Structures are given as structure tokens and as C-alpha cells.
Short mmCIF file of C-alpha atoms (C1' of nucleotides) in Angstrom, two decimals:
data_model
loop_
_atom_site.label_atom_id
_atom_site.label_comp_id
_atom_site.label_asym_id
_atom_site.label_seq_id
_atom_site.Cartn_x
_atom_site.Cartn_y
_atom_site.Cartn_z
CA MET U 1276 19.20 16.59 30.21
CA SER U 1277 16.54 13.91 30.24
CA ASP U 1278 17.45 10.30 29.92
CA PHE U 1279 17.35 9.25 26.30
CA LEU U 1280 16.66 5.58 26.81
CA SER U 1281 13.99 5.94 29.45
CA GLU U 1282 12.24 8.48 27.23
CA LEU U 1283 12.25 5.97 24.38
CA SER U 1284 11.15 3.27 26.75
CA TRP U 1285 7.94 4.84 28.06
CA ARG U 1286 7.06 5.90 24.55
CA GLY U 1287 7.27 2.33 23.34
CA LEU U 1288 10.17 3.20 21.07
CA LEU U 1289 12.81 1.00 22.63
CA TYR U 1290 13.32 -2.50 21.31
CA GLN U 1291 16.90 -3.66 21.87
CA GLN U 1292 20.08 -2.09 23.18
CA THR U 1293 23.66 -3.19 23.49
CA GLU U 1294 25.01 -3.98 26.90
CA GLY U 1295 26.13 -0.85 28.68
CA ALA U 1296 24.19 1.48 26.39
CA ALA U 1297 22.34 3.09 29.30
CA ALA U 1298 25.58 3.94 31.09
CA HIS U 1299 27.07 5.26 27.87
CA PHE U 1300 24.24 7.71 27.25
CA ALA U 1301 24.19 8.69 30.92
CA ALA U 1302 27.89 9.50 30.93
CA GLY U 1303 27.62 12.59 28.76
CA ALA U 1304 26.73 13.90 25.33
CA VAL U 1305 26.95 11.18 22.72
CA SER U 1306 27.12 11.52 18.96
CA ALA U 1307 24.85 8.92 17.45
CA TYR U 1308 23.71 8.24 13.95
CA CYS U 1309 20.88 6.65 12.08
CA GLY U 1310 20.92 5.72 8.42
CA PHE U 1311 18.19 6.07 5.81
CA ASP U 1312 18.05 4.10 2.58
CA PRO U 1313 17.57 6.08 -0.61
CA THR U 1314 15.18 3.51 -2.05
CA ALA U 1315 12.62 6.19 -2.91
CA SER U 1316 12.75 9.93 -3.35
CA SER U 1317 10.69 10.40 -0.22
CA LEU U 1318 10.54 8.96 3.26
CA HIS U 1319 7.24 7.50 4.45
CA VAL U 1320 5.52 7.36 7.82
CA GLY U 1321 7.33 4.15 8.72
CA ASN U 1322 10.57 6.13 8.67
CA LEU U 1323 9.16 8.38 11.36
CA VAL U 1324 10.15 5.83 14.00
CA PRO U 1325 13.91 6.17 13.56
CA ILE U 1326 13.44 9.88 12.89
CA MET U 1327 11.77 10.23 16.28
CA GLY U 1328 14.69 8.28 17.68
CA LEU U 1329 17.03 11.02 16.44
CA VAL U 1330 14.70 13.76 17.65
CA HIS U 1331 14.60 12.32 21.17
CA LEU U 1332 18.32 11.86 21.05
CA GLN U 1333 18.79 15.54 20.40
CA ARG U 1334 16.25 16.58 23.01
CA ALA U 1335 18.17 14.52 25.52
CA GLY U 1336 21.26 16.62 24.82
CA HIS U 1337 23.03 14.28 22.46
CA ARG U 1338 24.10 15.02 18.95
CA PRO U 1339 22.21 13.31 16.15
CA ILE U 1340 23.70 12.51 12.79
CA ALA U 1341 21.32 11.63 10.01
CA LEU U 1342 23.00 9.58 7.35
CA VAL U 1343 21.61 9.10 3.88
CA GLY U 1344 22.84 6.01 2.15
CA GLY U 1345 24.09 7.33 -1.15
CA GLY U 1346 26.85 4.74 -0.90
CA THR U 1347 25.07 1.80 0.76
CA GLY U 1348 22.16 2.39 -1.61
CA MET U 1349 24.47 1.26 -4.40
CA ILE U 1350 24.45 -2.21 -2.83
CA GLY U 1351 21.06 -2.70 -1.14
CA ASP U 1352 20.36 -3.79 2.41
CA PRO U 1353 19.04 -7.38 2.52
CA SER U 1354 17.61 -6.84 6.04
CA GLY U 1355 13.94 -7.61 6.14
CA LYS U 1356 13.86 -8.38 2.44
CA ALA U 1357 12.70 -11.78 1.25
CA SER U 1358 14.41 -11.58 -2.10
CA GLU U 1359 17.20 -9.96 -3.98
CA ARG U 1360 16.62 -6.36 -4.95
CA GLN U 1361 17.00 -4.68 -8.27
CA LEU U 1362 20.00 -2.39 -8.21
CA LEU U 1363 19.18 1.29 -8.59
CA THR U 1364 21.13 3.42 -11.01
CA VAL U 1365 23.46 6.06 -9.69
CA ASP U 1366 21.17 8.75 -11.02
CA GLU U 1367 18.18 7.29 -9.22
CA ILE U 1368 20.13 7.04 -5.99
CA ASP U 1369 21.38 10.59 -6.23
CA ALA U 1370 17.88 11.89 -6.89
CA ASN U 1371 16.51 9.90 -3.96
CA VAL U 1372 19.29 11.06 -1.68
CA SER U 1373 18.55 14.69 -2.34
CA GLY U 1374 14.83 14.22 -1.66
CA ILE U 1375 15.48 12.43 1.59
CA ARG U 1376 18.13 14.90 2.74
CA GLU U 1377 15.68 17.72 2.43
CA GLN U 1378 13.08 15.89 4.49
CA LEU U 1379 15.42 14.79 7.26
CA GLY U 1380 16.56 18.35 7.67
CA ARG U 1381 13.12 19.38 8.92
CA PHE U 1382 13.19 17.30 12.06
CA LEU U 1383 16.49 18.27 13.59
CA ASP U 1384 18.10 21.37 14.92
CA PHE U 1385 21.40 22.09 13.22
CA SER U 1386 22.50 24.95 15.43
CA GLY U 1387 24.43 25.05 18.67
CA ASP U 1388 26.66 22.62 20.50
CA SER U 1389 24.53 19.58 19.95
CA GLY U 1390 23.74 20.69 16.42
CA ALA U 1391 22.69 17.88 14.16
CA ARG U 1392 24.58 16.86 11.06
CA LEU U 1393 23.40 15.48 7.80
CA VAL U 1394 25.84 13.29 5.94
CA ASP U 1395 25.90 11.01 2.93
CA ASN U 1396 27.98 7.86 3.01
CA ALA U 1397 28.58 8.16 -0.73
CA GLU U 1398 31.29 10.53 0.43
CA TRP U 1399 33.50 7.70 1.65
CA LEU U 1400 31.95 4.54 0.24
CA ARG U 1401 31.94 5.34 -3.44
CA ALA U 1402 35.65 6.07 -3.40
CA LEU U 1403 36.45 2.88 -1.55
CA ASN U 1404 39.00 0.62 -3.16
CA ALA U 1405 38.04 -3.06 -3.24
CA VAL U 1406 41.42 -4.45 -2.30
CA ASP U 1407 41.93 -2.01 0.57
CA PHE U 1408 38.43 -2.69 1.78
CA MET U 1409 38.97 -6.42 1.89
CA ARG U 1410 42.24 -6.03 3.77
CA ASP U 1411 41.12 -3.34 6.20
CA VAL U 1412 37.52 -4.24 6.82
CA GLY U 1413 36.84 -7.72 5.49
CA LYS U 1414 39.61 -9.23 7.54
CA HIS U 1415 37.74 -8.39 10.72
CA PHE U 1416 34.70 -10.42 9.82
CA SER U 1417 34.15 -14.13 9.94
CA ILE U 1418 31.91 -15.68 7.34
CA ASN U 1419 30.65 -18.03 10.01
CA VAL U 1420 29.32 -15.13 12.06
CA MET U 1421 27.94 -13.31 9.04
CA MET U 1422 25.91 -16.37 8.10
CA GLN U 1423 24.29 -16.32 11.50
CA LYS U 1424 22.87 -12.82 11.02
CA ASP U 1425 19.13 -12.84 10.34
CA SER U 1426 19.46 -10.81 7.19
CA VAL U 1427 21.66 -13.52 5.65
CA LYS U 1428 20.36 -16.63 7.41
CA SER U 1429 16.79 -16.03 6.27
CA ARG U 1430 17.99 -15.82 2.71
CA LEU U 1431 20.14 -18.94 2.57
CA GLU U 1432 17.22 -20.95 1.19
CA SER U 1433 15.93 -18.48 -1.36
CA GLY U 1434 19.31 -17.17 -2.32
CA ILE U 1435 21.40 -14.06 -1.76
CA SER U 1436 24.03 -12.50 -3.96
CA TYR U 1437 27.54 -11.80 -2.81
CA THR U 1438 26.65 -8.13 -3.19
CA GLU U 1439 23.86 -8.12 -0.66
CA PHE U 1440 25.72 -10.57 1.55
CA SER U 1441 28.49 -7.99 1.88
CA TYR U 1442 26.12 -5.18 2.75
CA MET U 1443 26.66 -5.44 6.48
CA LEU U 1444 30.37 -4.77 6.04
CA LEU U 1445 29.62 -1.47 4.38
CA GLN U 1446 27.28 -0.42 7.13
CA ALA U 1447 29.81 -1.52 9.71
CA TYR U 1448 32.39 0.55 7.89
CA ASP U 1449 30.03 3.54 7.97
CA PHE U 1450 29.87 3.31 11.72
CA LEU U 1451 33.66 3.23 11.90
CA ALA U 1452 34.00 6.10 9.43
CA LEU U 1453 31.58 8.22 11.45
CA HIS U 1454 33.40 7.29 14.60
CA ARG U 1455 36.62 8.57 13.12
CA ARG U 1456 35.18 11.68 11.56
CA TYR U 1457 32.66 12.81 14.14
CA GLY U 1458 33.33 10.73 17.23
CA VAL U 1459 30.14 8.79 16.77
CA THR U 1460 29.79 6.06 19.38
CA ALA U 1461 26.20 4.92 18.97
CA GLN U 1462 23.79 3.94 16.24
CA VAL U 1463 20.01 3.98 16.23
CA GLY U 1464 17.91 1.98 13.82
CA GLY U 1465 14.85 -0.13 13.18
CA SER U 1466 14.64 -3.57 14.72
CA ASP U 1467 15.79 -5.14 11.47
CA GLN U 1468 19.05 -3.26 11.77
CA TRP U 1469 20.35 -5.11 14.81
CA GLY U 1470 22.67 -7.33 12.81
CA ASN U 1471 24.13 -4.42 10.86
CA ILE U 1472 24.55 -2.33 13.99
CA THR U 1473 26.37 -5.00 15.94
CA ALA U 1474 28.59 -5.64 12.92
CA GLY U 1475 29.59 -1.99 13.30
CA THR U 1476 30.18 -2.08 17.04
CA GLU U 1477 32.39 -5.11 16.56
CA LEU U 1478 34.38 -3.51 13.79
CA ILE U 1479 35.01 -0.48 16.00
CA ARG U 1480 36.08 -2.68 18.89
CA ARG U 1481 38.49 -4.60 16.68
CA THR U 1482 40.02 -1.72 14.82
CA VAL U 1483 40.18 1.07 17.37
CA GLN U 1484 39.47 -0.82 20.59
CA ARG U 1485 36.56 1.42 21.53
CA ASP U 1486 33.13 0.55 22.83
CA ALA U 1487 30.31 1.57 20.58
CA HIS U 1488 26.63 1.04 21.18
CA GLY U 1489 23.45 0.34 19.37
CA VAL U 1490 19.77 0.90 20.07
CA THR U 1491 16.95 -0.45 17.97
CA LEU U 1492 13.39 0.77 17.77
CA PRO U 1493 10.42 -1.53 17.26
CA LEU U 1494 8.53 -2.29 14.12
CA VAL U 1495 5.21 -0.46 14.28
CA THR U 1496 2.19 -2.68 14.22
CA THR U 1497 -1.48 -1.82 14.08
CA SER U 1498 -4.14 -3.42 16.24
CA GLY U 1499 -6.00 -4.51 13.12
CA GLY U 1500 -3.02 -6.47 11.90
CA THR U 1501 -2.70 -4.31 8.80
CA LYS U 1502 0.63 -2.98 7.69
CA PHE U 1503 1.33 0.35 9.30
CA GLY U 1504 1.62 3.28 6.95
CA LYS U 1505 -0.31 1.80 4.08
CA THR U 1506 -3.69 2.94 2.86
CA GLU U 1507 -5.73 1.78 -0.10
CA SER U 1508 -4.03 4.46 -2.15
CA GLY U 1509 -0.57 3.22 -1.19
CA ALA U 1510 2.13 4.34 1.19
CA VAL U 1511 1.78 7.48 3.25
CA TRP U 1512 4.72 9.64 2.23
CA LEU U 1513 6.32 12.56 3.96
CA ASP U 1514 6.60 14.38 0.65
CA ALA U 1515 3.70 16.80 0.24
CA ALA U 1516 3.74 16.20 -3.50
CA ARG U 1517 3.10 12.49 -3.01
CA THR U 1518 0.79 12.59 0.00
CA SER U 1519 -0.85 15.95 0.46
CA PRO U 1520 -0.79 17.41 3.97
CA TYR U 1521 -4.55 16.97 3.99
CA ALA U 1522 -4.29 13.26 3.11
CA PHE U 1523 -1.49 12.93 5.64
CA TYR U 1524 -3.63 14.51 8.33
CA GLN U 1525 -6.51 12.21 7.39
CA PHE U 1526 -4.30 9.16 7.73
CA TRP U 1527 -3.73 9.99 11.38
CA VAL U 1528 -7.30 11.05 12.11
CA ASN U 1529 -8.44 7.64 10.91
CA VAL U 1530 -6.21 5.69 13.27
CA ASP U 1531 -8.03 3.04 15.31
CA ASP U 1532 -8.95 3.87 18.89
CA ALA U 1533 -6.77 0.97 19.94
CA ASP U 1534 -3.71 2.54 18.30
CA ALA U 1535 -4.27 6.23 18.98
CA LEU U 1536 -2.51 6.39 22.34
CA LYS U 1537 0.36 4.21 21.25
CA PHE U 1538 0.90 6.46 18.24
CA LEU U 1539 0.65 9.61 20.37
CA ARG U 1540 3.51 8.28 22.44
CA MET U 1541 5.55 7.18 19.46
CA PHE U 1542 5.03 9.96 16.97
CA THR U 1543 4.44 13.14 18.98
CA LEU U 1544 6.49 14.96 21.56
CA LEU U 1545 3.56 15.44 23.93
CA PRO U 1546 4.45 14.77 27.56
CA GLN U 1547 3.14 11.79 29.42
CA ASP U 1548 0.48 13.62 31.45
CA GLU U 1549 -1.01 15.20 28.36
CA ILE U 1550 -1.27 11.85 26.64
CA GLU U 1551 -2.93 10.45 29.73
CA GLY U 1552 -5.44 13.28 29.53
CA LEU U 1553 -6.19 12.34 25.93
CA ALA U 1554 -6.53 8.71 26.99
CA ALA U 1555 -9.16 9.73 29.51
CA ALA U 1556 -10.94 11.85 26.91
CA LEU U 1557 -10.91 9.00 24.44
CA SER U 1558 -12.47 6.51 26.81
CA ALA U 1559 -15.02 9.03 28.15
CA ALA U 1560 -16.14 10.27 24.74
CA PRO U 1561 -14.84 7.97 22.05
CA HIS U 1562 -16.98 9.61 19.38
CA GLU U 1563 -15.16 12.91 19.87
CA ARG U 1564 -11.90 11.23 18.95
CA ALA U 1565 -9.91 13.93 20.63
CA ALA U 1566 -6.87 11.66 20.70
CA GLN U 1567 -6.88 11.08 16.94
CA ARG U 1568 -7.43 14.75 16.16
CA ARG U 1569 -4.57 15.76 18.37
CA LEU U 1570 -2.38 13.03 16.94
CA ALA U 1571 -3.13 14.20 13.42
CA THR U 1572 -2.47 17.84 14.22
CA GLU U 1573 0.77 17.09 16.03
CA VAL U 1574 2.28 14.75 13.46
CA THR U 1575 1.18 16.84 10.50
CA GLY U 1576 2.71 19.85 12.23
CA LEU U 1577 5.94 18.01 12.82
CA VAL U 1578 6.23 16.89 9.22
CA HIS U 1579 4.65 19.69 7.22
CA GLY U 1580 4.73 22.59 9.63
CA HIS U 1581 2.18 24.24 11.81
CA ALA U 1582 0.50 26.23 9.05
CA ALA U 1583 -0.06 23.15 6.90
CA ALA U 1584 -1.48 21.28 9.86
CA THR U 1585 -3.97 24.05 10.61
CA LEU U 1586 -4.97 24.14 6.98
CA ALA U 1587 -5.48 20.39 6.87
CA GLU U 1588 -7.60 20.68 9.98
CA ARG U 1589 -9.78 23.35 8.40
CA VAL U 1590 -10.20 21.42 5.18
CA SER U 1591 -11.11 18.31 7.13
CA LYS U 1592 -13.73 20.21 9.07
CA VAL U 1593 -15.38 21.41 5.89
CA ILE U 1594 -15.39 17.98 4.40
CA PHE U 1595 -16.48 15.91 7.36
CA ASP U 1596 -18.32 18.11 9.78
CA ARG U 1597 -21.98 17.96 8.84
CA ARG U 1598 -22.70 21.19 10.63
CA VAL U 1599 -20.62 23.09 8.15
CA ASP U 1600 -22.81 24.51 5.39
CA ALA U 1601 -21.00 24.90 2.10
CA ARG U 1602 -23.05 28.01 1.33
CA GLU U 1603 -21.57 29.82 4.30
CA LEU U 1604 -17.95 29.22 3.47
CA ALA U 1605 -15.75 32.17 2.72
CA ALA U 1606 -14.17 32.43 -0.72
CA ASP U 1607 -10.66 31.89 0.63
CA VAL U 1608 -11.71 28.60 2.18
CA PHE U 1609 -12.78 27.46 -1.26
CA THR U 1610 -9.48 28.58 -2.69
CA THR U 1611 -7.70 26.51 -0.07
CA LEU U 1612 -9.91 23.52 -0.69
CA ALA U 1613 -9.32 23.75 -4.42
CA ALA U 1614 -5.62 23.28 -3.81
CA GLU U 1615 -6.05 20.32 -1.51
CA ILE U 1616 -8.78 18.27 -3.12
CA PRO U 1617 -9.77 17.53 -6.72
CA CYS U 1618 -10.93 20.62 -8.53
CA ALA U 1619 -12.58 21.01 -11.92
CA HIS U 1620 -13.10 24.22 -13.87
CA PHE U 1621 -16.17 25.04 -15.95
CA ALA U 1622 -17.25 27.89 -18.13
CA ALA U 1623 -19.21 30.53 -16.27
CA ASP U 1624 -21.96 30.94 -18.78
CA ALA U 1625 -23.00 27.34 -19.35
CA PRO U 1626 -24.81 24.98 -17.01
CA ILE U 1627 -22.64 22.23 -15.59
CA ASN U 1628 -23.42 18.71 -16.71
CA VAL U 1629 -23.50 16.37 -13.72
CA LEU U 1630 -21.76 13.49 -15.49
CA ASP U 1631 -19.05 15.79 -16.80
CA ALA U 1632 -18.50 17.12 -13.31
CA LEU U 1633 -18.16 13.63 -11.83
CA GLU U 1634 -15.85 12.56 -14.60
CA ARG U 1635 -13.56 15.55 -14.24
CA ALA U 1636 -13.59 15.61 -10.46
CA PHE U 1637 -13.22 11.92 -9.70
CA GLY U 1638 -12.32 10.29 -13.01
CA LEU U 1639 -15.52 8.27 -13.08
CA SER U 1640 -16.94 6.83 -16.27
CA ARG U 1641 -20.44 7.87 -17.26
CA GLY U 1642 -21.81 4.45 -16.38
CA ALA U 1643 -20.20 4.51 -12.94
CA SER U 1644 -21.49 8.04 -12.35
CA ARG U 1645 -25.03 7.06 -13.25
CA LYS U 1646 -24.84 4.17 -10.85
CA LEU U 1647 -23.73 6.43 -8.06
CA LEU U 1648 -26.48 8.91 -8.82
CA GLN U 1649 -29.01 6.11 -8.63
CA GLN U 1650 -27.61 5.13 -5.26
CA GLY U 1651 -28.04 8.65 -3.99
CA ALA U 1652 -24.32 9.04 -3.44
CA VAL U 1653 -23.79 12.44 -5.01
CA SER U 1654 -24.48 15.83 -3.52
CA VAL U 1655 -23.73 19.40 -4.45
CA ASN U 1656 -23.38 22.05 -1.78
CA GLY U 1657 -25.00 19.67 0.65
CA GLU U 1658 -28.03 18.91 -1.49
CA LYS U 1659 -28.39 15.33 -2.63
CA LEU U 1660 -28.83 15.02 -6.38
CA ALA U 1661 -31.78 13.08 -7.76
CA ALA U 1662 -31.12 9.85 -9.66
CA ASP U 1663 -32.05 11.52 -12.92
CA ALA U 1664 -30.27 14.80 -12.26
CA HIS U 1665 -28.86 16.23 -15.44
CA GLU U 1666 -27.37 19.58 -14.74
CA ILE U 1667 -26.19 21.53 -11.75
CA ASP U 1668 -28.21 24.68 -11.29
CA PRO U 1669 -25.70 27.49 -11.90
CA THR U 1670 -27.57 29.89 -9.65
CA GLY U 1671 -26.72 27.71 -6.67
CA ALA U 1672 -23.02 28.53 -6.84
CA VAL U 1673 -21.56 29.89 -3.63
CA HIS U 1674 -20.23 33.42 -4.19
CA ASP U 1675 -21.54 32.90 -7.69
CA ARG U 1676 -18.55 30.72 -8.38
CA TRP U 1677 -18.05 27.62 -6.26
CA PHE U 1678 -19.65 24.23 -5.78
CA LEU U 1679 -18.73 21.54 -3.29
CA LEU U 1680 -19.28 18.22 -5.02
CA ARG U 1681 -19.49 15.19 -2.77
CA LYS U 1682 -19.35 11.53 -3.72
CA GLY U 1683 -20.13 9.21 -0.86
CA ALA U 1684 -19.01 10.08 2.62
CA ARG U 1685 -15.38 10.91 2.04
CA GLU U 1686 -14.73 12.03 -1.47
CA VAL U 1687 -15.14 15.71 -2.08
CA ALA U 1688 -14.19 17.97 -4.93
CA VAL U 1689 -14.54 21.61 -5.78
CA LEU U 1690 -16.16 22.83 -8.97
CA VAL U 1691 -15.26 26.30 -10.16
CA ARG U 1692 -17.11 28.45 -12.66
CA GLU U 1693 -14.57 30.59 -14.43
CA ALA U 1694 -15.19 34.29 -14.18
"C1'" G T 807 15.50 -36.58 -14.32
"C1'" G T 808 10.73 -39.65 -12.80
"C1'" U T 809 5.59 -39.50 -11.06
"C1'" G T 810 1.28 -36.96 -9.56
"C1'" G T 811 -1.54 -32.23 -8.94
"C1'" G T 812 -2.22 -27.30 -10.59
"C1'" G T 813 -2.45 -22.26 -13.36
"C1'" U T 814 -10.03 -18.92 -13.59
"C1'" A T 815 -11.46 -11.73 -12.69
"C1'" C T 816 -7.88 -7.37 -7.09
"C1'" C T 817 -7.20 -12.09 -3.60
"C1'" C T 818 -9.20 -17.01 -2.35
"C1'" A T 819 -12.14 -20.28 -5.02
"C1'" A T 820 -16.32 -23.09 -8.03
"C1'" G T 821 -17.16 -24.36 -12.97
"C1'" U T 822 -14.96 -29.56 -17.04
"C1'" G T 823 -18.72 -28.22 -24.75
"C1'" G T 824 -24.05 -24.03 -25.23
"C1'" C T 825 -28.42 -21.80 -19.63
"C1'" C T 826 -20.70 -18.30 -18.45
"C1'" A T 827 -18.83 -11.89 -17.81
"C1'" A T 828 -18.29 -17.04 -15.35
"C1'" C T 829 -21.44 -20.04 -8.21
"C1'" G T 830 -19.49 -18.62 -3.45
"C1'" G T 831 -16.27 -15.90 0.00
"C1'" G T 832 -12.98 -11.79 0.97
"C1'" A T 833 -11.53 -6.98 -0.52
"C1'" G T 834 -13.54 -2.50 -2.83
"C1'" C T 835 -17.63 1.11 -3.87
"C1'" A T 836 -22.52 3.02 -2.47
"C1'" G T 837 -27.04 3.35 0.85
"C1'" A T 838 -29.13 2.82 6.10
"C1'" C T 839 -27.07 3.02 11.01
"C1'" U T 840 -22.71 5.52 13.23
"C1'" G T 841 -17.71 8.38 15.91
"C1'" U T 842 -14.68 10.36 9.04
"C1'" A T 843 -15.14 3.95 13.89
"C1'" A T 844 -16.43 -1.23 14.58
"C1'" A T 845 -20.42 -4.54 13.94
"C1'" U T 846 -24.87 -5.23 11.15
"C1'" C T 847 -28.42 -4.98 7.07
"C1'" U T 848 -29.13 -3.67 1.65
"C1'" G T 849 -27.47 -2.69 -3.41
"C1'" C T 850 -23.32 -2.52 -6.96
"C1'" C T 851 -18.99 -5.06 -8.10
"C1'" G T 852 -14.45 -6.98 -16.05
"C1'" G T 853 -14.59 -2.38 -19.40
"C1'" C T 854 -17.61 1.04 -22.13
"C1'" G T 855 -22.41 2.66 -22.82
"C1'" U T 856 -28.86 6.03 -20.08
"C1'" A T 857 -32.39 0.64 -22.10
"C1'" C T 858 -31.62 -3.11 -26.09
"C1'" G T 859 -26.14 -3.74 -26.53
"C1'" C T 860 -20.93 -3.71 -27.76
"C1'" C T 861 -15.82 -4.91 -26.42
"C1'" U T 862 -11.99 -7.68 -23.55
"C1'" U T 863 -11.15 -11.96 -19.99
"C1'" C T 864 -10.52 -18.15 -17.58
"C1'" G T 865 -1.29 -19.29 -18.03
"C1'" A T 866 0.47 -18.47 -23.82
"C1'" A T 867 -0.03 -19.72 -28.94
"C1'" G T 868 -2.44 -22.59 -32.40
"C1'" G T 869 -6.45 -26.20 -33.68
"C1'" U T 870 -11.39 -29.06 -33.54
"C1'" U T 871 -16.60 -27.29 -33.39
"C1'" C T 872 -22.40 -23.87 -35.55
"C1'" G T 873 -20.50 -22.84 -30.48
"C1'" A T 874 -14.76 -23.69 -25.85
"C1'" A T 875 -12.86 -21.47 -19.34
"C1'" U T 876 -14.42 -26.47 -20.61
"C1'" C T 877 -11.98 -31.04 -26.13
"C1'" C T 878 -6.93 -31.64 -28.98
"C1'" U T 879 -1.61 -30.00 -29.92
"C1'" U T 880 2.67 -27.38 -28.59
"C1'" C T 881 4.92 -24.15 -25.24
"C1'" C T 882 5.59 -21.39 -20.42
"C1'" C T 883 5.12 -21.35 -15.12
"C1'" C T 884 3.95 -23.24 -10.12
"C1'" C T 885 3.32 -27.12 -6.29
"C1'" A T 886 3.82 -32.20 -4.04
"C1'" C T 887 6.26 -36.79 -3.66
"C1'" C T 888 10.37 -39.60 -5.56
"C1'" A T 889 16.18 -39.06 -6.91
#
RNA sequence: GGUGGGGUACCCAAGUGGCCAACGGGAGCAGACUGUAAAUCUGCCGGCGUACGCCUUCGAAGGUUCGAAUCCUUCCCCCACCA
């Protein structure tokens, strides 16, 4: 049994902990939980931090409980939010909960003694009676203390509804409910959760006179000062339907040198010496970007499975490795590519119009396409098209069927001539 | 409630009757260079169109004018100081 907190610590995943937390985890197997808000139907890469917290917890011999907030989602956590949130409908919440449940399930092992559990706080929160709640839970909290919590204090100027103000009581009650049901004695969460977590430890102390602990994980920052997990095309989701495994893999491959090692520690399970080896490789041959490639393979594997990671790797190689000649690719590679990147179908017996191809593959207008052609930005099967190119020569199709259409350095699509 | 200053394209920001699709910067896209990087240089950069052009923009709605982002009226919204 490795030490949970020291593992988090060297990986840069430890931010705050309650007093005595180290002794608590050292004393034996602990059941600990982490909650996830059902604000969207999918988790995103930012959620990987607390997920890794649960993963390390389990690897250290403790029992992780992943909680989806089907109940707390009805209220909305004000933590880290500058303004009041729009309430979601019950249907939206339920749909989001089921998406998130499915994703969380992939990271944990549900078998054996330290088998993980997946629970939804809707189970106890939605049935909660207001009067009972105020007597049993509310009585243990002082408004004076609640106003001191960051999540509330930072909103006193701009305004906060009674609903969101009360949120911390619900999360505190969750902790107590899990303590009663599953013997949970610790909670893991993002750094913005400290106030909610300590509200829970206090409620447990007051109602059942037991010590409970909390651990928070840091907010991920990038060296460039940009928001982690965002690309030009939006958030990087864990749902393959929202962010394809290929796009997901690319997100990690494109990580800055300055962040690669930090992210290897945070988001992969590679041991320290292996990461040090990658650090050495990165500084010796930065252009190889061995660290980023490994990071991308590992995280994609963790989230989408090994097969998807390998596929993403292969697709990336075709798209970015200049030594790969489109004309030598096997038909099944094209089939794979067609599923991962934009793909447009054309009749087999007619020549393909260049502007049509660009429009259907990338959604470009004819004017925009012409401009790109003039700039020499378009190539087919590795051959740059002339500024006045009109049609794609059908005899150049690979296996008599496929074309690799490239726009600029990174955008690639497949054109298919129907048989 | 009073006084003053504002609302311009993705963001910042010039423009105060025609030369304005609107200076400049950033972002974005593309080319060269490269490590699918950074920095740098170059081109594009409201939409649509192969040129000529057409359409839609300067908080909103009306009006004046041959002509308005620019003038007038009303309305909406921000900010600063005062209470």
C-alpha cells in the first residue's frame, strides 16, 4: 500500500489537506468520495484532476466513491462562479448525470475489497424535507461562518441567491449521508471545494462526533497563462462524440514543453523514474517531443482505451509526419481516417471540383477557398494544387478511391470516390 | 435622484457629414522558417461572389440630408464622481 498523500504530493496534485489527514490515510483503508457536477452531459479534461485523485486513492488501497450530483445539481454550486447560475431542469440534470456516470465508471475498478462505488446524491437529496433539513442540518451552521466562506464572500458584492447560499449545506449533508451509508471519512475535490468540504467535516463532527478529512487538488494552470483544457474549438471533453479521440490525442501532443512534465505527473500513472527519463529526452531532443507523445498516448489510453489511443497515434502520424506518403497508405488506414477526420463523398465517374471538395470537407465558401488556393495552402495526396486548379485528377486516387485533402498544416480531410 | 463620460467589426481601439467595410493593435487564417513549438518575416482578415460588384454592419428605433458611424429626436445599456 503506497502512501496516498505523498503520491499526490510528488505528482503536484496536492493542494490543501485537513489537519491529521496524513495519519488518517496511513491508519488503514479509508472510504473517500469526490463529487462531480452534472452541469454538462460530459466531463472535460479539467475534471481529470479530481478523477486522478480517486484513481490514486484506489491504487493506494483505499476505496473511492464517485458521486454525481443529481441532487446538488438542482441547486448549483456557487464555488468559483462570479455570478448566479441558471437553474437546470430536472430532465437536463438527469441526462447529464447519466452521461457523467458512464464516464466516471471507466477510471475506477469496481471489483474486490476496495471496489469503487458510483452514487448519485439525488437518491437522498431530492427526497429531503425542507423542515427536517433546517432542523437537522441547518441548525449546525452559523450564518456568520458561512459568510466567511470564499464561495459566498466573493459574491456578497455582486449578489447571491438564498438557493446558492445554501449549497454548502447540501454538500455537507452529502458527506454526512455517505459517512452513514458507506463509512466515508474523507472527501477529495478541486481547490475551490475547500469551503464545502470543511462544511462537511464540521457537520460530521457535530452530529456524530467523528473526525472526517478533506484533501484538495490544485487548479491546473498552463505556462502560457491560457485556461487549461480550452482550445480554439472549445472545451476538450471526455466524450468521444464531443471531442474525438484523435482531437483529444492532439490536445495533449500540442502541450507546451514547459507543461509536458507537469502534465505527465498529473495525468498519467507513469512512475517517477520513467517521467524523469522523458524529461531527459525532452531536454536532449526537444524536437522529438517524446514527452508530449507519451503524454498523449497515456491520457488518451486512460480515457478512451488503448485501442483508441493507438488509432489516434496512427492517424496523427499520417496527418503530420511528412515522411508518410498518402499514396502508400493501406485502404484500411483510409477507412480509419475517414471516421476520424472530415470526409466527403463524390461520384466515381465524374471529376472532383476543387472548390466543391473544399466546401464539403471544410465548410469553406468559394471565395475563401480561392483565397487559400492562391496562397498555396491546399494539397491533394501530398501534391500542392496550383492557384488556378479546377479539378482533381481522378486517376490520382489512391487504390482508385481515396484522396487526402490538406488545407494548411493541420487540417486534413478524406475524399472518397464512391464505387 | 444629480452631474460628467461612454456604447464602433471576435477583443482592444481610432474615426465626429462624402476619400468608411471603417486607421492601428491583438486574436484568427495562410505562406516562409520550424519541433504539429516559440520567435520572426510576408499576405489575408464583415458576408457572398473568379474581375467589375452585390448584401449586412458602427447600442435600438425613427428623422434631417443628394449622401450619416458621424447631425437631430426618443428609447435601452454601461462607467465615474456626487447623495
